[in-house]
Amino acid sequence: MEKMQPASDQSFQSTCNKCRNVKIVISLLLIIILILIIILILIGCLFCYKGRSVPSNHEKDMITCPPVTCPLDWIAHQGHCYKLSREEKNWNESQNFCMSHNASLAKITDEEMDFVTMLTRNHVFWIGLKREPDQSWKWLDGSNATLKVRGKGEDCAFLHDDATASAGRCSNEHRYICKKNDPKRS
């Protein structure tokens, strides 16, 4: 014959089971809230770094996000701001767009080449390199180019994603890279 438990024991067991269930639910909710807080912090820092160069190891150790100094959708790197277009324009229209944003088609130094080619994957981009017919290549600031440009007969240069440049018809349409000084470093 089955032993009957007094009503008070059954009530106590029922209450304990409810308490255990409540503890489990509360624990799960706290874990979910903690995970959400961590995700929100990470997303916040990602938005702070959006439009900036890859942070150094020292900057990664900092908890606060650095101030954004370049305009939205521009990328900061070594004291300059870069804008990589998604639309294609001819060389003159590209330079006009850059000028309308207080910039110019990019002059790419040897030190910047790795950074720029990392950004230009699978596309070619107009850069601020041009020449007069049968003359040497010059950057828009008038300085002579050390970047070797492949091809002859055309007077505007575009950059490949493999860090090489080619001569092209200025009327052809390509994406383009604008560059200007970082306003916080000017």
PDB file of C-alpha atoms in Angstrom:
ATOM      1  CA  MET A   1       0.000   0.000   0.000  1.00  0.00           C
ATOM      2  CA  GLU A   2       1.206   3.422  -0.911  1.00  0.00           C
ATOM      3  CA  LYS A   3       2.098   5.735   1.887  1.00  0.00           C
ATOM      4  CA  MET A   4       0.107   8.904   1.899  1.00  0.00           C
ATOM      5  CA  GLN A   5       2.057  12.024   2.625  1.00  0.00           C
ATOM      6  CA  PRO A   6       0.465  14.583   4.797  1.00  0.00           C
ATOM      7  CA  ALA A   7      -0.981  17.547   2.915  1.00  0.00           C
ATOM      8  CA  SER A   8       1.597  19.866   4.425  1.00  0.00           C
ATOM      9  CA  ASP A   9       4.483  17.781   2.960  1.00  0.00           C
ATOM     10  CA  GLN A  10       2.896  17.814  -0.494  1.00  0.00           C
ATOM     11  CA  SER A  11       2.351  21.534  -0.250  1.00  0.00           C
ATOM     12  CA  PHE A  12       5.960  22.033   0.831  1.00  0.00           C
ATOM     13  CA  GLN A  13       7.283  19.921  -2.086  1.00  0.00           C
ATOM     14  CA  SER A  14       5.099  21.784  -4.543  1.00  0.00           C
ATOM     15  CA  THR A  15       6.369  25.101  -3.178  1.00  0.00           C
ATOM     16  CA  CYS A  16      10.003  23.913  -3.389  1.00  0.00           C
ATOM     17  CA  ASN A  17       9.520  22.811  -6.998  1.00  0.00           C
ATOM     18  CA  LYS A  18       8.057  26.214  -7.832  1.00  0.00           C
ATOM     19  CA  CYS A  19      10.985  27.951  -6.091  1.00  0.00           C
ATOM     20  CA  ARG A  20      13.469  25.820  -8.013  1.00  0.00           C
ATOM     21  CA  ASN A  21      11.732  26.653 -11.299  1.00  0.00           C
ATOM     22  CA  VAL A  22      11.691  30.360 -10.458  1.00  0.00           C
ATOM     23  CA  LYS A  23      15.414  30.256  -9.600  1.00  0.00           C
ATOM     24  CA  ILE A  24      16.198  28.590 -12.935  1.00  0.00           C
ATOM     25  CA  VAL A  25      14.135  31.136 -14.875  1.00  0.00           C
ATOM     26  CA  ILE A  26      15.740  34.070 -13.033  1.00  0.00           C
ATOM     27  CA  SER A  27      19.226  32.630 -13.628  1.00  0.00           C
ATOM     28  CA  LEU A  28      18.530  32.227 -17.344  1.00  0.00           C
ATOM     29  CA  LEU A  29      17.163  35.764 -17.576  1.00  0.00           C
ATOM     30  CA  LEU A  30      20.262  37.169 -15.852  1.00  0.00           C
ATOM     31  CA  ILE A  31      22.547  35.282 -18.250  1.00  0.00           C
ATOM     32  CA  ILE A  32      20.583  36.563 -21.261  1.00  0.00           C
ATOM     33  CA  ILE A  33      20.705  40.145 -19.947  1.00  0.00           C
ATOM     34  CA  LEU A  34      24.463  39.870 -19.374  1.00  0.00           C
ATOM     35  CA  ILE A  35      25.003  38.566 -22.919  1.00  0.00           C
ATOM     36  CA  LEU A  36      22.871  41.395 -24.342  1.00  0.00           C
ATOM     37  CA  ILE A  37      24.873  44.005 -22.407  1.00  0.00           C
ATOM     38  CA  ILE A  38      28.149  42.588 -23.763  1.00  0.00           C
ATOM     39  CA  ILE A  39      26.761  42.582 -27.318  1.00  0.00           C
ATOM     40  CA  LEU A  40      25.578  46.202 -26.984  1.00  0.00           C
ATOM     41  CA  ILE A  41      29.000  47.307 -25.725  1.00  0.00           C
ATOM     42  CA  LEU A  42      30.719  45.557 -28.646  1.00  0.00           C
ATOM     43  CA  ILE A  43      28.306  47.071 -31.171  1.00  0.00           C
ATOM     44  CA  GLY A  44      28.846  50.518 -29.653  1.00  0.00           C
ATOM     45  CA  CYS A  45      32.607  50.241 -30.026  1.00  0.00           C
ATOM     46  CA  LEU A  46      32.261  48.914 -33.580  1.00  0.00           C
ATOM     47  CA  PHE A  47      30.234  52.000 -34.493  1.00  0.00           C
ATOM     48  CA  CYS A  48      32.893  54.200 -32.910  1.00  0.00           C
ATOM     49  CA  TYR A  49      35.589  52.511 -34.995  1.00  0.00           C
ATOM     50  CA  LYS A  50      33.508  52.600 -38.201  1.00  0.00           C
ATOM     51  CA  GLY A  51      35.194  54.962 -40.603  1.00  0.00           C
ATOM     52  CA  ARG A  52      38.524  54.706 -38.793  1.00  0.00           C
ATOM     53  CA  SER A  53      41.686  52.788 -39.429  1.00  0.00           C
ATOM     54  CA  VAL A  54      42.404  49.534 -37.647  1.00  0.00           C
ATOM     55  CA  PRO A  55      43.322  50.392 -34.035  1.00  0.00           C
ATOM     56  CA  SER A  56      46.786  49.664 -32.707  1.00  0.00           C
ATOM     57  CA  ASN A  57      47.274  47.171 -29.869  1.00  0.00           C
ATOM     58  CA  HIS A  58      47.449  50.057 -27.395  1.00  0.00           C
ATOM     59  CA  GLU A  59      44.122  51.451 -28.626  1.00  0.00           C
ATOM     60  CA  LYS A  60      42.480  48.009 -28.436  1.00  0.00           C
ATOM     61  CA  ASP A  61      43.284  47.895 -24.711  1.00  0.00           C
ATOM     62  CA  MET A  62      41.350  51.110 -24.096  1.00  0.00           C
ATOM     63  CA  ILE A  63      37.730  50.744 -23.044  1.00  0.00           C
ATOM     64  CA  THR A  64      36.516  54.083 -24.370  1.00  0.00           C
ATOM     65  CA  CYS A  65      35.921  54.653 -28.063  1.00  0.00           C
ATOM     66  CA  PRO A  66      38.146  57.201 -29.814  1.00  0.00           C
ATOM     67  CA  PRO A  67      36.554  60.352 -31.222  1.00  0.00           C
ATOM     68  CA  VAL A  68      35.659  60.170 -34.891  1.00  0.00           C
ATOM     69  CA  THR A  69      37.430  62.945 -36.737  1.00  0.00           C
ATOM     70  CA  CYS A  70      36.664  62.201 -40.390  1.00  0.00           C
ATOM     71  CA  PRO A  71      33.211  62.719 -41.903  1.00  0.00           C
ATOM     72  CA  LEU A  72      30.832  59.781 -41.863  1.00  0.00           C
ATOM     73  CA  ASP A  73      31.641  57.215 -44.565  1.00  0.00           C
ATOM     74  CA  TRP A  74      35.254  58.449 -44.757  1.00  0.00           C
ATOM     75  CA  ILE A  75      38.101  56.319 -43.394  1.00  0.00           C
ATOM     76  CA  ALA A  76      40.821  57.765 -41.146  1.00  0.00           C
ATOM     77  CA  HIS A  77      44.429  56.663 -41.573  1.00  0.00           C
ATOM     78  CA  GLN A  78      47.673  58.353 -40.506  1.00  0.00           C
ATOM     79  CA  GLY A  79      46.326  61.887 -40.386  1.00  0.00           C
ATOM     80  CA  HIS A  80      44.239  61.698 -43.559  1.00  0.00           C
ATOM     81  CA  CYS A  81      40.633  60.921 -44.432  1.00  0.00           C
ATOM     82  CA  TYR A  82      39.809  58.702 -47.413  1.00  0.00           C
ATOM     83  CA  LYS A  83      36.558  58.296 -49.312  1.00  0.00           C
ATOM     84  CA  LEU A  84      36.224  55.276 -51.586  1.00  0.00           C
ATOM     85  CA  SER A  85      33.349  55.683 -53.991  1.00  0.00           C
ATOM     86  CA  ARG A  86      30.886  52.993 -54.920  1.00  0.00           C
ATOM     87  CA  GLU A  87      29.702  54.800 -58.018  1.00  0.00           C
ATOM     88  CA  GLU A  88      31.795  55.248 -61.146  1.00  0.00           C
ATOM     89  CA  LYS A  89      32.674  58.568 -62.758  1.00  0.00           C
ATOM     90  CA  ASN A  90      35.220  59.766 -65.276  1.00  0.00           C
ATOM     91  CA  TRP A  91      38.468  61.226 -63.939  1.00  0.00           C
ATOM     92  CA  ASN A  92      37.346  64.902 -64.079  1.00  0.00           C
ATOM     93  CA  GLU A  93      33.962  64.186 -62.473  1.00  0.00           C
ATOM     94  CA  SER A  94      35.752  62.186 -59.786  1.00  0.00           C
ATOM     95  CA  GLN A  95      38.106  65.073 -59.025  1.00  0.00           C
ATOM     96  CA  ASN A  96      35.151  67.505 -58.982  1.00  0.00           C
ATOM     97  CA  PHE A  97      33.355  65.297 -56.460  1.00  0.00           C
ATOM     98  CA  CYS A  98      36.456  65.203 -54.255  1.00  0.00           C
ATOM     99  CA  MET A  99      36.897  68.979 -54.501  1.00  0.00           C
ATOM    100  CA  SER A 100      33.261  69.506 -53.498  1.00  0.00           C
ATOM    101  CA  HIS A 101      34.204  67.725 -50.247  1.00  0.00           C
ATOM    102  CA  ASN A 102      37.396  69.774 -49.692  1.00  0.00           C
ATOM    103  CA  ALA A 103      39.536  66.875 -50.891  1.00  0.00           C
ATOM    104  CA  SER A 104      41.226  65.727 -54.091  1.00  0.00           C
ATOM    105  CA  LEU A 105      41.800  62.457 -55.863  1.00  0.00           C
ATOM    106  CA  ALA A 106      44.253  60.580 -53.672  1.00  0.00           C
ATOM    107  CA  LYS A 107      47.996  60.912 -53.824  1.00  0.00           C
ATOM    108  CA  ILE A 108      49.195  57.507 -52.630  1.00  0.00           C
ATOM    109  CA  THR A 109      52.589  57.415 -50.920  1.00  0.00           C
ATOM    110  CA  ASP A 110      54.651  54.239 -50.602  1.00  0.00           C
ATOM    111  CA  GLU A 111      53.741  54.114 -46.895  1.00  0.00           C
ATOM    112  CA  GLU A 112      50.006  54.254 -47.677  1.00  0.00           C
ATOM    113  CA  MET A 113      50.011  51.679 -50.470  1.00  0.00           C
ATOM    114  CA  ASP A 114      49.345  48.610 -48.279  1.00  0.00           C
ATOM    115  CA  PHE A 115      46.498  50.393 -46.518  1.00  0.00           C
ATOM    116  CA  VAL A 116      44.912  51.576 -49.776  1.00  0.00           C
ATOM    117  CA  THR A 117      45.227  48.242 -51.575  1.00  0.00           C
ATOM    118  CA  MET A 118      43.576  46.543 -48.595  1.00  0.00           C
ATOM    119  CA  LEU A 119      40.554  48.810 -49.214  1.00  0.00           C
ATOM    120  CA  THR A 120      40.422  48.498 -53.000  1.00  0.00           C
ATOM    121  CA  ARG A 121      39.889  44.762 -53.328  1.00  0.00           C
ATOM    122  CA  ASN A 122      38.326  43.625 -56.621  1.00  0.00           C
ATOM    123  CA  HIS A 123      37.987  47.132 -58.059  1.00  0.00           C
ATOM    124  CA  VAL A 124      40.053  49.787 -59.768  1.00  0.00           C
ATOM    125  CA  PHE A 125      39.983  53.405 -58.587  1.00  0.00           C
ATOM    126  CA  TRP A 126      40.949  56.720 -60.126  1.00  0.00           C
ATOM    127  CA  ILE A 127      43.764  58.372 -58.192  1.00  0.00           C
ATOM    128  CA  GLY A 128      45.205  61.889 -58.343  1.00  0.00           C
ATOM    129  CA  LEU A 129      47.820  61.052 -60.937  1.00  0.00           C
ATOM    130  CA  LYS A 130      47.764  62.681 -64.357  1.00  0.00           C
ATOM    131  CA  ARG A 131      50.116  63.756 -67.112  1.00  0.00           C
ATOM    132  CA  GLU A 132      50.130  66.148 -69.987  1.00  0.00           C
ATOM    133  CA  PRO A 133      50.520  64.406 -73.361  1.00  0.00           C
ATOM    134  CA  ASP A 134      54.017  62.894 -73.682  1.00  0.00           C
ATOM    135  CA  GLN A 135      55.068  64.227 -70.263  1.00  0.00           C
ATOM    136  CA  SER A 136      55.907  62.477 -66.999  1.00  0.00           C
ATOM    137  CA  TRP A 137      53.275  61.517 -64.445  1.00  0.00           C
ATOM    138  CA  LYS A 138      52.539  64.098 -61.742  1.00  0.00           C
ATOM    139  CA  TRP A 139      50.347  64.103 -58.691  1.00  0.00           C
ATOM    140  CA  LEU A 140      47.715  66.816 -58.482  1.00  0.00           C
ATOM    141  CA  ASP A 141      49.933  68.773 -56.076  1.00  0.00           C
ATOM    142  CA  GLY A 142      52.532  69.026 -58.887  1.00  0.00           C
ATOM    143  CA  SER A 143      55.024  66.551 -57.422  1.00  0.00           C
ATOM    144  CA  ASN A 144      56.577  63.889 -59.640  1.00  0.00           C
ATOM    145  CA  ALA A 145      55.188  60.392 -59.254  1.00  0.00           C
ATOM    146  CA  THR A 146      57.378  57.560 -58.029  1.00  0.00           C
ATOM    147  CA  LEU A 147      54.528  55.105 -58.606  1.00  0.00           C
ATOM    148  CA  LYS A 148      55.107  53.200 -61.834  1.00  0.00           C
ATOM    149  CA  VAL A 149      52.177  53.468 -64.244  1.00  0.00           C
ATOM    150  CA  ARG A 150      51.640  50.724 -66.837  1.00  0.00           C
ATOM    151  CA  GLY A 151      50.411  51.567 -70.301  1.00  0.00           C
ATOM    152  CA  LYS A 152      51.069  54.346 -72.741  1.00  0.00           C
ATOM    153  CA  GLY A 153      49.058  56.881 -74.645  1.00  0.00           C
ATOM    154  CA  GLU A 154      46.538  57.744 -71.928  1.00  0.00           C
ATOM    155  CA  ASP A 155      46.783  60.613 -69.476  1.00  0.00           C
ATOM    156  CA  CYS A 156      44.930  59.599 -66.286  1.00  0.00           C
ATOM    157  CA  ALA A 157      45.919  56.840 -63.858  1.00  0.00           C
ATOM    158  CA  PHE A 158      43.885  54.332 -61.915  1.00  0.00           C
ATOM    159  CA  LEU A 159      44.965  51.976 -59.154  1.00  0.00           C
ATOM    160  CA  HIS A 160      44.469  48.207 -59.282  1.00  0.00           C
ATOM    161  CA  ASP A 161      43.837  46.122 -56.196  1.00  0.00           C
ATOM    162  CA  ASP A 162      47.330  44.612 -56.567  1.00  0.00           C
ATOM    163  CA  ALA A 163      49.046  47.988 -55.885  1.00  0.00           C
ATOM    164  CA  THR A 164      49.826  48.663 -59.525  1.00  0.00           C
ATOM    165  CA  ALA A 165      48.645  51.640 -61.541  1.00  0.00           C
ATOM    166  CA  SER A 166      47.632  51.814 -65.181  1.00  0.00           C
ATOM    167  CA  ALA A 167      47.128  54.603 -67.670  1.00  0.00           C
ATOM    168  CA  GLY A 168      43.550  55.028 -68.783  1.00  0.00           C
ATOM    169  CA  ARG A 169      41.358  57.318 -70.828  1.00  0.00           C
ATOM    170  CA  CYS A 170      40.242  60.156 -68.609  1.00  0.00           C
ATOM    171  CA  SER A 171      36.736  59.758 -70.057  1.00  0.00           C
ATOM    172  CA  ASN A 172      36.442  56.146 -68.836  1.00  0.00           C
ATOM    173  CA  GLU A 173      34.408  55.616 -65.706  1.00  0.00           C
ATOM    174  CA  HIS A 174      35.877  54.004 -62.600  1.00  0.00           C
ATOM    175  CA  ARG A 175      35.402  54.219 -58.876  1.00  0.00           C
ATOM    176  CA  TYR A 176      37.637  56.813 -57.221  1.00  0.00           C
ATOM    177  CA  ILE A 177      39.500  57.577 -53.998  1.00  0.00           C
ATOM    178  CA  CYS A 178      39.336  61.038 -52.429  1.00  0.00           C
ATOM    179  CA  LYS A 179      41.845  62.081 -49.775  1.00  0.00           C
ATOM    180  CA  LYS A 180      42.029  65.030 -47.408  1.00  0.00           C
ATOM    181  CA  ASN A 181      43.749  65.926 -44.168  1.00  0.00           C
ATOM    182  CA  ASP A 182      42.103  64.738 -40.974  1.00  0.00           C
ATOM    183  CA  PRO A 183      40.470  67.919 -39.543  1.00  0.00           C
ATOM    184  CA  LYS A 184      41.733  67.108 -36.013  1.00  0.00           C
ATOM    185  CA  ARG A 185      45.329  66.990 -37.254  1.00  0.00           C
ATOM    186  CA  SER A 186      45.247  70.034 -39.504  1.00  0.00           C
TER     187      SER A 186
END
